[in-house]
Coordinates of C-alpha atoms and ligand atoms in Angstrom, one line a residue:
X659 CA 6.7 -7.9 19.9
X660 CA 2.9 -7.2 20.7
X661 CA 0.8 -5.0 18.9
X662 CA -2.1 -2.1 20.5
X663 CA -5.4 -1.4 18.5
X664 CA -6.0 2.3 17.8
X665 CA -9.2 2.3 19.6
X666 CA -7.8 0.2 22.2
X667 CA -11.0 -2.3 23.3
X668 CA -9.1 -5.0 22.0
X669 CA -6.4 -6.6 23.8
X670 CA -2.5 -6.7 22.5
X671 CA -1.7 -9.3 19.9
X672 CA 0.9 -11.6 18.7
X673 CA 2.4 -11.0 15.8
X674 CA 1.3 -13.7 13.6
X675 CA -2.3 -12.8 15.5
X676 CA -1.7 -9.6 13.8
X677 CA -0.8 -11.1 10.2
X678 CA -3.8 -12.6 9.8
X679 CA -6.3 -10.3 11.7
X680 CA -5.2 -7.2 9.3
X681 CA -8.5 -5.4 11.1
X682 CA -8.4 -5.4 14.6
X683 CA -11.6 -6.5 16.4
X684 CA -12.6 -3.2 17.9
X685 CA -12.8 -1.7 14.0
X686 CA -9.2 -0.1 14.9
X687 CA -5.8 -0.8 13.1
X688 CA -2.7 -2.6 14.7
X689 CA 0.4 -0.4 15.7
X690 CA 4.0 -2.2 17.1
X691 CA 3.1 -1.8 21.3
X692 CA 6.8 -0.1 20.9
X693 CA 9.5 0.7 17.9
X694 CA 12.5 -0.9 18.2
X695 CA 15.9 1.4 17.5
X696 CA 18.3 1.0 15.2
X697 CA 21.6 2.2 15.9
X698 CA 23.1 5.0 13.2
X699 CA 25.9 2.2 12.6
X700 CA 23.7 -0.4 11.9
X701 CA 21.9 1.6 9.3
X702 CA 25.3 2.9 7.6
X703 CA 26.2 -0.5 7.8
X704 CA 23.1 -0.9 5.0
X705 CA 25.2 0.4 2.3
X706 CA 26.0 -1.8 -0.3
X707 CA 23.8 -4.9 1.3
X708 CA 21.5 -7.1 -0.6
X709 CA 17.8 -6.0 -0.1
X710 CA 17.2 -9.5 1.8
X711 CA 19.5 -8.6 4.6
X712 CA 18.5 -5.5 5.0
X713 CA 15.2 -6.4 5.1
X714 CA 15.5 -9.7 7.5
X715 CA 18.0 -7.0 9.7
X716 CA 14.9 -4.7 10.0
X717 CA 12.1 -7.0 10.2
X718 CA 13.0 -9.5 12.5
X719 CA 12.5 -7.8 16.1
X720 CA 8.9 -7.6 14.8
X721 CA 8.3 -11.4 14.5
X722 CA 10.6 -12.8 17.0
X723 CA 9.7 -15.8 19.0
X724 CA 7.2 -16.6 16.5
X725 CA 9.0 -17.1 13.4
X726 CA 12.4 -19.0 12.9
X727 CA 15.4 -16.7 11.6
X728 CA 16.3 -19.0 9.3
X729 CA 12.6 -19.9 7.5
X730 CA 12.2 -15.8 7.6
X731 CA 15.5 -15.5 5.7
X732 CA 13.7 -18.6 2.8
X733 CA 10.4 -16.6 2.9
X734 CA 12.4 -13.0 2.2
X735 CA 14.7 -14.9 -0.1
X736 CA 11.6 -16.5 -1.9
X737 CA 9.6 -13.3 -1.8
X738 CA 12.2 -11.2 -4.1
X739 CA 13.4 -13.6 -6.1
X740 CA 10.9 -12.9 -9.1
X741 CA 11.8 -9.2 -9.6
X742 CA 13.4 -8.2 -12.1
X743 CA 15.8 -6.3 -11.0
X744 CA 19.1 -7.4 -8.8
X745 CA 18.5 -4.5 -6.4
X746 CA 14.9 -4.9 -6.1
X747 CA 14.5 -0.9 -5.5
X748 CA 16.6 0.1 -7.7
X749 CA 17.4 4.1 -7.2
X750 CA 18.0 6.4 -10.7
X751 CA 19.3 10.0 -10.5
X752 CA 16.8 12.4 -12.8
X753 CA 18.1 16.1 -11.8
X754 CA 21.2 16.9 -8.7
X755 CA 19.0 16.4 -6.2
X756 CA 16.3 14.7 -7.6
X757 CA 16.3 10.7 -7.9
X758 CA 13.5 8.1 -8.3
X759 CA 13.0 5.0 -6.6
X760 CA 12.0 2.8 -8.8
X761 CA 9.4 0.0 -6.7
X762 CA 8.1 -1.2 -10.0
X763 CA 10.3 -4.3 -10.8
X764 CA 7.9 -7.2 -8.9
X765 CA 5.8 -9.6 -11.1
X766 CA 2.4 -6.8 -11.1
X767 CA 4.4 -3.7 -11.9
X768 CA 3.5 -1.8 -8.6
X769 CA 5.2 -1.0 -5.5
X770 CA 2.4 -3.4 -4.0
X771 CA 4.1 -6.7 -4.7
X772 CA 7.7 -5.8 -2.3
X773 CA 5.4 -6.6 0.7
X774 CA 2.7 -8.5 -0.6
X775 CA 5.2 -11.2 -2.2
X776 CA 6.4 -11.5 1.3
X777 CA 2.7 -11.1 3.4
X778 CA 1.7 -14.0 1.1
X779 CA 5.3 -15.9 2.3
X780 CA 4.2 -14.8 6.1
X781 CA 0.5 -16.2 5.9
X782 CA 1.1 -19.4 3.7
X783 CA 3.7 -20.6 7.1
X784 CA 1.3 -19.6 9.6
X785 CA -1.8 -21.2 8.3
X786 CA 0.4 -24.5 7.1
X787 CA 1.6 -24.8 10.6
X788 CA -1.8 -24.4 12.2
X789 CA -3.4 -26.7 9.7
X790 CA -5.8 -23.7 9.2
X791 CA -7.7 -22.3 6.2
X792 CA -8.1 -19.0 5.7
X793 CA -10.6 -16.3 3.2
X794 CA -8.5 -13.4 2.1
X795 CA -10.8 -10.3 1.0
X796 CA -9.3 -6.9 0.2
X797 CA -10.6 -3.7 -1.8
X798 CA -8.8 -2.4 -4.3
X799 CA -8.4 0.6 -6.2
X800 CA -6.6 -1.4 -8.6
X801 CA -2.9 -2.6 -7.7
X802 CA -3.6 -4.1 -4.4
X803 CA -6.1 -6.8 -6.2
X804 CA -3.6 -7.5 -9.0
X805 CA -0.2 -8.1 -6.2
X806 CA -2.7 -10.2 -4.2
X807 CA -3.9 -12.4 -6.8
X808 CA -0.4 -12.8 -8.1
X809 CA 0.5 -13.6 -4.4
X810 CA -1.6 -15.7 -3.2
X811 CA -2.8 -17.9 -6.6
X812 CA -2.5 -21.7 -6.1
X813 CA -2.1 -21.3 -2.7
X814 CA -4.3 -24.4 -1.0
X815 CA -5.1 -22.5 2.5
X816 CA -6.3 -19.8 0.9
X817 CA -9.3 -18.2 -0.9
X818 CA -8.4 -14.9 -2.1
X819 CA -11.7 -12.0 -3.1
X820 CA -10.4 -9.2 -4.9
X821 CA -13.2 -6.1 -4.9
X822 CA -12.5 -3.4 -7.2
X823 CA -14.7 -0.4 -8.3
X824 CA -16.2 -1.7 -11.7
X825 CA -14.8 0.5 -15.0
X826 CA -12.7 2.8 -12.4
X827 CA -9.4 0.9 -13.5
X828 CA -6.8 1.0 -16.4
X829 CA -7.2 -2.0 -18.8
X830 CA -4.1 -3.0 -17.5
X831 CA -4.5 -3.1 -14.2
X832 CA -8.3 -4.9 -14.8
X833 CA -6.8 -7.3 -16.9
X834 CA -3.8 -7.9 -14.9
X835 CA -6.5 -9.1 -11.8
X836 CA -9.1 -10.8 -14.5
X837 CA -6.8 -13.2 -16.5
X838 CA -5.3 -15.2 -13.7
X839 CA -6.2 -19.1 -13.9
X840 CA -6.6 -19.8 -10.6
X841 CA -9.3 -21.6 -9.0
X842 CA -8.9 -20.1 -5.5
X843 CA -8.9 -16.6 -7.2
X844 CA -12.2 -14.5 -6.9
X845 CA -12.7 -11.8 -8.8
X846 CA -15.7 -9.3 -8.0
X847 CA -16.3 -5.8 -10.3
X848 CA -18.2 -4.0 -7.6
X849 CA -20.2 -1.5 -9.2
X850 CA -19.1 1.7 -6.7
X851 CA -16.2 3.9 -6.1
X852 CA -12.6 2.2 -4.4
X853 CA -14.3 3.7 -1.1
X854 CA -17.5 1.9 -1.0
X855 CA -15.3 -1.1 -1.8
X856 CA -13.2 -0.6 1.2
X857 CA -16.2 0.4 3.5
X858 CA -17.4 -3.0 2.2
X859 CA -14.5 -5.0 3.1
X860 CA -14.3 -3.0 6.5
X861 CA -18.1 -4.1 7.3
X862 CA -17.5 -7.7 6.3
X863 CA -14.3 -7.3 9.1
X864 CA -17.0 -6.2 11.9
X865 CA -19.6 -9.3 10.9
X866 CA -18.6 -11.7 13.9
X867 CA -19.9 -14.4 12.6
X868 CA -18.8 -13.8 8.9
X869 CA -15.3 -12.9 10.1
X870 CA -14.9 -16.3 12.2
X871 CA -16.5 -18.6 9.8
X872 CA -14.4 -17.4 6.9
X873 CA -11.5 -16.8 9.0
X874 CA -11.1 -13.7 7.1
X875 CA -7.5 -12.2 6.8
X876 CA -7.5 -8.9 5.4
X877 CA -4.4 -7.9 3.2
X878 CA -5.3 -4.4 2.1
X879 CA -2.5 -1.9 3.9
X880 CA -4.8 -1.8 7.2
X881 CA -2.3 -4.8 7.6
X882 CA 0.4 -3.4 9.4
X883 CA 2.7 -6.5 8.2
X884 CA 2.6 -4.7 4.7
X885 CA 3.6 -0.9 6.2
X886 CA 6.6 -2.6 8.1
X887 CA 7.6 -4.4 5.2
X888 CA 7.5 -1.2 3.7
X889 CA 9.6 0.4 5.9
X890 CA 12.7 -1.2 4.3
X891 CA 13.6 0.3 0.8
X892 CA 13.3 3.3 2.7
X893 CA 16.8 2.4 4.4
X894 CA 18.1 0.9 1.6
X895 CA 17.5 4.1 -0.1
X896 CA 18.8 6.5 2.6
X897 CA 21.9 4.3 2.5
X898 CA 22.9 4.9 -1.3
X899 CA 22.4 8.3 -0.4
X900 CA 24.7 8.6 2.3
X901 CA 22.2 7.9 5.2
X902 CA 22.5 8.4 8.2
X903 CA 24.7 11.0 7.6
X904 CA 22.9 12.9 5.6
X905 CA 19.2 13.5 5.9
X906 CA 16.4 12.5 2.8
X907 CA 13.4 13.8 1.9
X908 CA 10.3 11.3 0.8
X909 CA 7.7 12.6 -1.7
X910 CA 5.3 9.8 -1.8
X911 CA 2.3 9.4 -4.3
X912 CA -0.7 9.1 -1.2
X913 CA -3.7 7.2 -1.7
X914 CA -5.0 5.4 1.5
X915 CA -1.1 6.6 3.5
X916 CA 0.3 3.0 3.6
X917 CA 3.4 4.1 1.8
X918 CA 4.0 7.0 3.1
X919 CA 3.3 5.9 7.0
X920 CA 5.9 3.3 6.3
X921 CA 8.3 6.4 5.4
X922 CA 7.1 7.5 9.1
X923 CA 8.2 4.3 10.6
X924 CA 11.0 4.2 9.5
X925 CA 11.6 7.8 11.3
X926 CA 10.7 6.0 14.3
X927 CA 13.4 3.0 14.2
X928 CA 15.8 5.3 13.8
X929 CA 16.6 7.0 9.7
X930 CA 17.3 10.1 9.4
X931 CA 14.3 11.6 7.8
X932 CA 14.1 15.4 6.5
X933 CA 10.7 15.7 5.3
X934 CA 7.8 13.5 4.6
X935 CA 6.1 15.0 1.5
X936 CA 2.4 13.2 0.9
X937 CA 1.7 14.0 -3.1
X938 CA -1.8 13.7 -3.4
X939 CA -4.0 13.9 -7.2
X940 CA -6.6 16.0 -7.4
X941 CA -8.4 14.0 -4.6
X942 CA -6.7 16.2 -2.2
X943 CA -8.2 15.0 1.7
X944 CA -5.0 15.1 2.9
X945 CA -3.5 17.7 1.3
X946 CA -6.5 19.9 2.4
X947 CA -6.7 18.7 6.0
X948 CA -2.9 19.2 6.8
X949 CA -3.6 22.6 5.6
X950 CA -6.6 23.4 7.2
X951 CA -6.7 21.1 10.2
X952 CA -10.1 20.4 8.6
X953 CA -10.3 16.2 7.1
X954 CA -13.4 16.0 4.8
X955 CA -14.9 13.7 3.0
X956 CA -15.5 14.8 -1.2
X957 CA -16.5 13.0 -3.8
X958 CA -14.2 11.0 -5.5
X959 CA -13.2 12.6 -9.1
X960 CA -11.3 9.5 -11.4
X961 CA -8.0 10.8 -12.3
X962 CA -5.1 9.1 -14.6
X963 CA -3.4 8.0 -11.1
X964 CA -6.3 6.0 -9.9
X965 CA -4.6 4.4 -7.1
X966 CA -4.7 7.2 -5.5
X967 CA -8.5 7.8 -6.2
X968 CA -9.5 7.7 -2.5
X969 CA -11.3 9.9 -0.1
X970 CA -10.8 7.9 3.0
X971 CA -7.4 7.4 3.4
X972 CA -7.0 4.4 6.1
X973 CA -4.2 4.6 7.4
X974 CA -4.0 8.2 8.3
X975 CA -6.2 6.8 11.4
X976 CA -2.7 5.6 12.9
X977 CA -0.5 8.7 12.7
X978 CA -3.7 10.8 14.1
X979 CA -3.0 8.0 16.6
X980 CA 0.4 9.1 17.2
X981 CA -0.1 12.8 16.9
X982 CA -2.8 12.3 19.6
X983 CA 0.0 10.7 22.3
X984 CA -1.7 7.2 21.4
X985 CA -4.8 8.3 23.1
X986 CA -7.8 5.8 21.6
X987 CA -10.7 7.5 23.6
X988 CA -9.5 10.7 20.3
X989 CA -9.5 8.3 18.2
X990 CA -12.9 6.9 18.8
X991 CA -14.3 10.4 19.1
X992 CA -12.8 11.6 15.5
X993 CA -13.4 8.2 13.8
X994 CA -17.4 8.6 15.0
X995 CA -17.2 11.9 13.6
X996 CA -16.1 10.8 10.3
X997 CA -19.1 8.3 10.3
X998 CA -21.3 10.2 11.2
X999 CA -20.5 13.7 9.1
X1000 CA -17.6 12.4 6.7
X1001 CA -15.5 14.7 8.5
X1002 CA -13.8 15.8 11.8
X1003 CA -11.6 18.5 12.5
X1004 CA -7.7 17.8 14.0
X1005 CA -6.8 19.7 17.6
X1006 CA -4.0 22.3 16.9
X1007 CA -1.9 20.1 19.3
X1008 CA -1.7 17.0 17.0
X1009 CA -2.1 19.3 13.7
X1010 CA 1.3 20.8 14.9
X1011 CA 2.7 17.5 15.4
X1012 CA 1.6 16.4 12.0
X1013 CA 2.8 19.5 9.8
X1014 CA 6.5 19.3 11.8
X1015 CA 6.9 16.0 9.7
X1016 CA 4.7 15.8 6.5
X1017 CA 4.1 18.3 3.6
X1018 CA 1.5 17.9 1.3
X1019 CA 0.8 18.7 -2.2
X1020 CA -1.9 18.2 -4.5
X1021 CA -1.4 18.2 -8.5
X1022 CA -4.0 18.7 -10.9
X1023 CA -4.7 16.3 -14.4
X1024 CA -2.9 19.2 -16.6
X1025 CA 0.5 19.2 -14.3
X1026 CA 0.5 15.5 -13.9
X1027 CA 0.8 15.4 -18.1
X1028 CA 3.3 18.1 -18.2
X1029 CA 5.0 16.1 -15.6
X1030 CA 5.0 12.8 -17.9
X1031 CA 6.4 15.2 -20.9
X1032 CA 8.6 16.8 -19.1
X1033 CA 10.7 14.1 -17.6
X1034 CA 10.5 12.4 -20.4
X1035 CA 12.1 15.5 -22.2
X1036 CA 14.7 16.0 -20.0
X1037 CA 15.6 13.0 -18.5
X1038 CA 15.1 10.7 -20.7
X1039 CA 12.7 9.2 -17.5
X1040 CA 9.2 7.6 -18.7
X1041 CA 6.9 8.2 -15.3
X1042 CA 3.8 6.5 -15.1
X1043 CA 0.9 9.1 -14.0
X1044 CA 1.0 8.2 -10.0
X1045 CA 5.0 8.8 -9.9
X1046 CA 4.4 11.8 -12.1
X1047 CA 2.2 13.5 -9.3
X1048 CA 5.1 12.5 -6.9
X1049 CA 7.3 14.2 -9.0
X1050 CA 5.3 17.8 -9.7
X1051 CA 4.4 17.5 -5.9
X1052 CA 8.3 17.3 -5.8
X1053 CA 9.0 20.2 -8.1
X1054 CA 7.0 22.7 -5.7
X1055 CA 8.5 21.1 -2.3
X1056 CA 11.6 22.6 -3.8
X1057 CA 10.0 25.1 -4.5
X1058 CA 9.3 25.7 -0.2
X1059 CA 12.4 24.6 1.2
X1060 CA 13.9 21.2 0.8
X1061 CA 17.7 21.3 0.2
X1062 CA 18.2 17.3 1.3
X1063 CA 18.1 15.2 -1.7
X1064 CA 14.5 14.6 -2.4
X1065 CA 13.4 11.0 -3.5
X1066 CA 10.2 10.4 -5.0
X1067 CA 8.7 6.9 -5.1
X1068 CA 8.2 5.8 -8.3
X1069 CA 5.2 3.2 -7.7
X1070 CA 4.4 2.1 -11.0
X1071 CA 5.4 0.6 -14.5
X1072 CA 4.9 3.2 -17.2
X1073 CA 3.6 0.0 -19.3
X1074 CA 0.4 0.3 -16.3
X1075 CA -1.0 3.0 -17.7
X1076 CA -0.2 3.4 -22.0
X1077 CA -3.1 5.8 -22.4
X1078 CA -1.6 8.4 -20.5
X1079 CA 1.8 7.8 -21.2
X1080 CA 0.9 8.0 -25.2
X1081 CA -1.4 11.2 -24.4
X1082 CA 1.9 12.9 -23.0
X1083 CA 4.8 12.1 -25.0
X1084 CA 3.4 10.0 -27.8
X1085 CA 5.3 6.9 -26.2
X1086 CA 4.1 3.2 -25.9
X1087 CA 5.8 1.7 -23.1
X1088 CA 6.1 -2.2 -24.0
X1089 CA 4.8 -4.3 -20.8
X1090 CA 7.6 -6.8 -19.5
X1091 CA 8.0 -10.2 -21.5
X1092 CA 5.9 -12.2 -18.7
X1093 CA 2.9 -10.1 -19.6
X1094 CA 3.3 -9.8 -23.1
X1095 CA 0.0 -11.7 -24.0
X1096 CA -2.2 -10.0 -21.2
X1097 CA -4.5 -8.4 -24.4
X1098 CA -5.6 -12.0 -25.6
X1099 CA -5.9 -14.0 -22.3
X1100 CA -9.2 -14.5 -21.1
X1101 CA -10.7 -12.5 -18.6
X1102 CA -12.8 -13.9 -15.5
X1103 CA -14.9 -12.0 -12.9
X1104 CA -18.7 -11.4 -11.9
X1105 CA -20.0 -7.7 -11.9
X1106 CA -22.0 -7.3 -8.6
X1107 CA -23.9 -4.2 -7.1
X1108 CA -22.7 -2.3 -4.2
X1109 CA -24.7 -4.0 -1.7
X1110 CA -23.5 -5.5 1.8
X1111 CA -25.8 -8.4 1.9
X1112 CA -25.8 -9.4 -1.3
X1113 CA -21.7 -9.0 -1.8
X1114 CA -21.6 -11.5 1.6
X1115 CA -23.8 -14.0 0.4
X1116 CA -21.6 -14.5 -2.9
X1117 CA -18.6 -14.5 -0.8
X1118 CA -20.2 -16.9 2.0
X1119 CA -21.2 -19.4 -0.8
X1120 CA -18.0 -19.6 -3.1
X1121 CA -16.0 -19.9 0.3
X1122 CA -18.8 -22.8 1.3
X1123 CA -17.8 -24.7 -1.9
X1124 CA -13.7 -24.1 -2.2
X1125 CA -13.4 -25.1 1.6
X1126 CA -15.5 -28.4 0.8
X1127 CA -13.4 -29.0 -2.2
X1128 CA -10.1 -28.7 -0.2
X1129 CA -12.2 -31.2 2.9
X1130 CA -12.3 -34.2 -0.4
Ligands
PLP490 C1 -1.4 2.0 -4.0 C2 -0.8 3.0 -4.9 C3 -0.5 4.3 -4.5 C4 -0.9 4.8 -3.1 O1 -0.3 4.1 -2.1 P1 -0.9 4.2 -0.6 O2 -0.1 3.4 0.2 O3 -2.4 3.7 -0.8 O4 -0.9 5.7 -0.2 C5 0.2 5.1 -5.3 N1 0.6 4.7 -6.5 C6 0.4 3.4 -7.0 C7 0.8 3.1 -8.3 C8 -0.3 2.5 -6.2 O5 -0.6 1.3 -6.6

C-alpha cells in the first residue's frame, strides 16, 4: 500500500516511510493512495474473534510487503497484552439502545494507548532493522503525552519529547507524564494553550534541517498509523452488535478528529455505518462549522474534558480532503486561509458531503455534570467528563433521528479526572492497582516559554547528548 499527501507536492510513500514521517514533507497529512474492501462476510465473520485477529485481519493490507505476518501478529499480540481487560474494548449496555465502549483498559487509562501500544511495536521494528535512531516529539493536550511515554520508555532507538500546555491538565494526567523514570523520556510544560503546542511540533516538522538531524517521527494522530489502528474496535464493536447487518451509529468525544476519522475509515473498508456523531465541549469548531459551513478559529476556553480543549482540529484537514474529491490545490487554498485568518469557509459541494455522514453536537460544563450524575443515577455507569460529553451529545442525536443502536466512545478512566467525578456525584473513583502510588512518585519536567527557537534548542541539545550516550 502507498500513501498520497493532502497537499500533494510530496511524492507517495511506503508504509513504514509513513510510520515514521507522521507529517508529510509538504506540511500535509498521509491518506492510504486507496481503501481496501472488506467483504460483509468477512466482517460478520468478526463476531466472537479475539481483538488481535481482528485487528491483524484489518491491518495487514496496509503494511504488506514491508512487514512479516507473523512478527505483525508478535507486535499486535505484544501491544494488548497489558490491558486489563480480555476483550480489550469491552462494550457495556447503559439504556436499549444506548451502549458504551469502554477504550479505557490500556496501561494510561485513555483510548490513546490501543494504537499507540502498537505504533510504539511498529517503530521499535523499523528503526531496529535499519539500525536507525529516531527523536519522537508530539503535543499534547494531555493523554497523547502520557500513552507515549508509557510506549515508548526504555526504548534504546528512541528519544521521546512530550509538550503539553503548562497547568491546562488534570493532576492525573500531568502526573501520569511527569513520574515516569526513564532516561529517554522528555518532559516539557510549555507555558501555552494544546494549540500553540501543536503549532510548535508542526513548525519543528517543516525545519529541514531540524527534522533530518533528529530524524523526527511524529506520533500525535497526524500519524495516520494511529487512525487505522483505530479503525479496528470499530468492527469489533459493530460485530457484537450484529454488524453488518445492522447499521451503528458512533458518537465520538472530538478533539483534534483522530477518533472519529477512524470511525470514517472504517465506513470506507466496508462497515456499515449509520451516522457519525462528532460530540464536541464547549470548544465547538466543529460543531459550528458543520453547521454553518463557516470553520473558525476561537479561543480556547479550559473545560473538565480537556482533551478535547482544541481549536485546530488536525485531522479534519483529511476528510475536507475527501469531501473535496482528493483535490490538494482546495486543500492548499483553505489550509492558507486558515493561516492566514484562522478561518476559511467550506464550498456547499463538500459541506453536503460532510453533513450526509457526520452530526455534531456541542455540550456545555453544566450538561456534561448532569451527564456524570445522571448515568451514574441510572445506570449505575461512572463517565469520566470527555465520555460524558459523548454521551449528552448522544442524548440529543436521539433526540434528531437516530433509531440504530448508538455507541458512544467511552475514552477515559473515571479515576483520570476525580475532581469532576466527586463534583457530580460525590464519588472517588480508585485509580487501577499499577498506579496506585502516582500521588507520591516524583515528578520530572522543565517549564519552558512558548517560543520556537528557544523550545528547538532544548530539544536539539538533550537529543545531542542521548544520541552520544547511545554512540559509547
Ligand atoms: C484525545 C482524547 C479525545 C479526543 O480525541 P481526538 O482523536 O483528538 O478527537 C477525547 N477524549 C479523551 C479522553 C482523549 O484523550
Amino acid at each position: 500500500m502507498n500513501y498520497i499527501s493532502t497537499r500533494s507536492a510530496a511524492p507517495l510513500v511506503s508504509f513504514t516511510q509513513m510510520l515514521l514521517a507522521g507529517l508529510a514533507p509538504d506540511g500535509g497529512l498521509y491518506l492510504p493512495q486507496a481503501y481496501p474492501q472488506l467483504s460483509q462476510a468477512t466482517i460478520a465473520g468478526f463476531a466472537g474473534r479475539p481483538y488481535e485477529e481482528v485487528a491483524q485481519a484489518i491491518l495487514t493490507p496496509f503494511a504488506a510487503g514491508e512487514i512479516e505476518a507473523g512478527a505483525f501478529r508478535s507486535m499486535i499480540d505484544a501491544a494488548y497484552k497489558n490491558f486489563r481487560h480480555k476483550a480489550i474494548a469491552p462494550l457495556t449496555q447503559l439504556d436499549s439502545n444506548l451502549f458504551v465502549l469502554e477504550l479505557f483498559h490500556g496501561p494510561t487509562l485513555a483510548f490513546k494507548d490501543l494504537a499507540m501500544q502498537l505504533l510504539a511495536k511498529l517503530i521499535d521494528h523499523v528503526l531496529k532493522a535499519r539500525g536507525e535512531r529516531a527523536t519522537i516529539i508530539g503535543a499534547t493536550s494531555g493523554d497523547t503525552g502520557a500513552a507515549a511515554i508509557e510506549a515508548f520508555r526504555g526504548l534504546p532507538q528512541v528519544d521521546v519529547f512530550i509538550l503539553y500546555p503548562h497547568g491546562r491538565v488534570s493532576e492525573v494526567q500531568r502526573r501520569q507524564m511527569t513520574t515516569v523514570e526513564a532516561e529517554n523520556i522528555h518532559i516539557i510544560a510549555m507555558e501555552g494553550t494544546f494549540d500553540d503546542a501543536q503549532a510548535c511540533v508542526k513548525n519543528m516538522f517543516n525545519h529541514k534541517v531540524l527534522r533530518d538531524e533528529l530524524n523526527l517521527c511524529g506520533v500525535n494522530s497526524i500519524n495516520l498509523a494511529r487512525i487505522l489502528f483505530q479503525t479496528v474496535y470499530y468492527f469489533t464493536s459493530a460485530a457484537v452488535l450484529g454488524g453488518p447487518h445492522r447499521k451503528i451509529s458512533f458518537v465520538v468525544p472530538t478533539g483534534n478528529f483522530g477518533d472519529i476519522l477512524a470511525g470514517w475509515m472504517a465506513k470506507r473498508l466496508g462497515l456499515p455505518i449509520d451516522r457519525l456523531v462528532i460530540a464536541t465541549n464547549s470548544n465547538d469548531i466543529l460543531t459550528r462549522a458543520l453547521a454553518s459551513g463557516g470553520y473558525a478559529v476561537q479561543r480556547v476556553r479550559p473545560t473538565q474534558s480537556p482533551s478535547m480543549d482544541i481549536q485546530v482540529s488536525s485531522n479534519f484537514e483529511r476528510l475536507l480532503f475527501e469531501a473535496h474529491g482528493r483535490d490538494p490545490g482546495a486543500l492548499c487554498r483553505l489550509m492558507a486561509g486558515l493561516r492566514q485568518s484562522q478561518g476559511f469557509t467550506i464550498e456547499p459541494g463538500p459541506l453536503h458531503a460532510i453533513r450526509a455522514e457526520f452530526d455534531a453536537f456541542s455540550v456545555t460544563e453544566v450538561e456534561t455534570t448532569r451527564e456524570i450524575a445522571r448515568s451514574w443515577r441510572e445506570a449505575g455507569f461512572l463517565a469520566d467528563p470527555h465520555t460524558a460529553v459523548g454521551m449528552s451529545a448522544a442524548r440529543q442525536a436521539k433526540a434528531h433521528a437516530s433509531r440504530s443502536p448508538l455507541v458512544v466512545l467511552g475514552t477515559a478512566h473515571p479515576a483520570k479526572f476525580p475532581a469532576a467525578i466527586a463534583h457530580a456525584t460525590g464519588e472517588r473513583p480508585d485509580l487501577p492497582g499499577h498506579l496506585a502510588s502516582l500521588f507520591e512518585r516524583k515528578e520530572k519536567f522543565s517549564i519552558l516559554p512558548n517560543d520556537q527557537s528557544g523550545i528547538e534548542r532544548f530539544i536539539h541539545a538533550r537529543a545531542a547528548r542521548a544520541a552520544s550516550r547511545a554512540a559509547l
